[in-house]
CSV table of C-alpha atoms and ligand atoms in Angstrom, one decimal:
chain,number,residue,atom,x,y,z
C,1,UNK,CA,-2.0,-0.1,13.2
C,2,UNK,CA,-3.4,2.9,14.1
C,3,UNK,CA,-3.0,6.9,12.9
C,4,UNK,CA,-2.6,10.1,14.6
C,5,UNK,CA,-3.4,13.1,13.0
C,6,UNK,CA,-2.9,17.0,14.3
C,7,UNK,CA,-4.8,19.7,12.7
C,8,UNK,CA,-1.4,21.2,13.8
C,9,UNK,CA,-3.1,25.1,13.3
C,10,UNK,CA,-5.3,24.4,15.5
C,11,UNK,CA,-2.8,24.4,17.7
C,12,UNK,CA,-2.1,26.8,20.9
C,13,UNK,CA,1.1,25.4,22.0
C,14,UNK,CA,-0.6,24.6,25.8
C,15,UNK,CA,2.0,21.5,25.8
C,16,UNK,CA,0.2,19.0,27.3
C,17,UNK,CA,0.8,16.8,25.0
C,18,UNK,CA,4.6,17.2,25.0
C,19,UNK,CA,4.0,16.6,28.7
C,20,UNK,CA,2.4,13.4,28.4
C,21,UNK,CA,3.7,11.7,25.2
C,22,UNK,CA,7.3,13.5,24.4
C,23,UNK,CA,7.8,9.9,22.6
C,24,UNK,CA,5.7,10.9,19.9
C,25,UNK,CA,5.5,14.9,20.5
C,26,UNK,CA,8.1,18.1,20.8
C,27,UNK,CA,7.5,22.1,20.8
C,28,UNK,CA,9.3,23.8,17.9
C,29,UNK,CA,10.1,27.1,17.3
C,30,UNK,CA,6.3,28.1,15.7
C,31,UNK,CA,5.2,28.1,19.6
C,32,UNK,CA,3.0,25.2,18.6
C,33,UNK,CA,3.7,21.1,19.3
C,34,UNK,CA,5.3,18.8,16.3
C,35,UNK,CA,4.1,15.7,15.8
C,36,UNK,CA,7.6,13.7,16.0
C,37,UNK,CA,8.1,12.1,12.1
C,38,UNK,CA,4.9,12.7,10.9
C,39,UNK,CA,4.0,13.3,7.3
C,40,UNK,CA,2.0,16.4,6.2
C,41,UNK,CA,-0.8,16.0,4.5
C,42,UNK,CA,-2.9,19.1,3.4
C,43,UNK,CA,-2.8,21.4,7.0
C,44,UNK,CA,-2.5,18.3,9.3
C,45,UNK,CA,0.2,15.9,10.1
C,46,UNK,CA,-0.4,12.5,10.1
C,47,UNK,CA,1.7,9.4,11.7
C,48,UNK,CA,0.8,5.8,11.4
C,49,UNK,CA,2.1,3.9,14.5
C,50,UNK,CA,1.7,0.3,15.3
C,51,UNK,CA,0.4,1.8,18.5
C,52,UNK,CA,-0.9,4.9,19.6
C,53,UNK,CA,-0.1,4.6,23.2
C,54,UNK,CA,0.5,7.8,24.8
C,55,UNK,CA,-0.9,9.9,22.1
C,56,UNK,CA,-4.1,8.8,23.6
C,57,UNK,CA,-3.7,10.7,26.7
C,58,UNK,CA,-2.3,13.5,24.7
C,59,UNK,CA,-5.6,13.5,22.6
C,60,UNK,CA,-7.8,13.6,25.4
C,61,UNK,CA,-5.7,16.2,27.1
C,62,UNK,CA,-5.5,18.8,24.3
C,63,UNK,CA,-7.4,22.1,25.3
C,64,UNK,CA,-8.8,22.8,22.1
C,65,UNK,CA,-8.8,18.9,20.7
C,66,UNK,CA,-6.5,19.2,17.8
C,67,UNK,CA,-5.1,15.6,18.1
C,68,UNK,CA,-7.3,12.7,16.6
C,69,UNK,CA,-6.6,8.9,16.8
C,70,UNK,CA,-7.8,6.4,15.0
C,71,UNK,CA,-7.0,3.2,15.8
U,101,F3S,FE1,-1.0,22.0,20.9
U,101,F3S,FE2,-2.9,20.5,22.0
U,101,F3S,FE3,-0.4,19.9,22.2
U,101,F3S,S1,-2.8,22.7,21.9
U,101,F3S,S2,0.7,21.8,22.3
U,101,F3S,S3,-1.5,19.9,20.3
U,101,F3S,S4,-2.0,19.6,23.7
């Protein structure tokens, strides 16, 4: 199992991540990506997968690094 999390304020809606993972992300109307399904838990949003997958990329890619996962 593993868990992504998105300190979704952090958030500056550059996209990448929709770009690279749109399996697990989307843009919604706030300007700012949505972690597809996830649960919110305090100001983050947190998804446990049986694999991360893409969401690594999108972790890596994300400008101000406001993706985590932990695996
Ligand atoms: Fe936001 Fe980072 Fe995605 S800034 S739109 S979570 S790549």
């Amino acid at each position: 199992m593993a868990k992504i999390i998105q300190e979704h304020d952090k958030c500056i809606g550059c996209g990448s991540c929709v770009a690279l993972c749109s399996k697990h992300w989307e843009m919604t109307d706030d300007g700012k990506a949505k972690l597809i399904n996830a649960e919110k838990k305090g100001d983050n949003y947190e998804l446990e997968v049986d694999d991360a997958g893409c969401s690594k990329e999108a972790a890596e890619a994300c400008p101000v690094q406001c993706i985590m996962v932990k695996e």
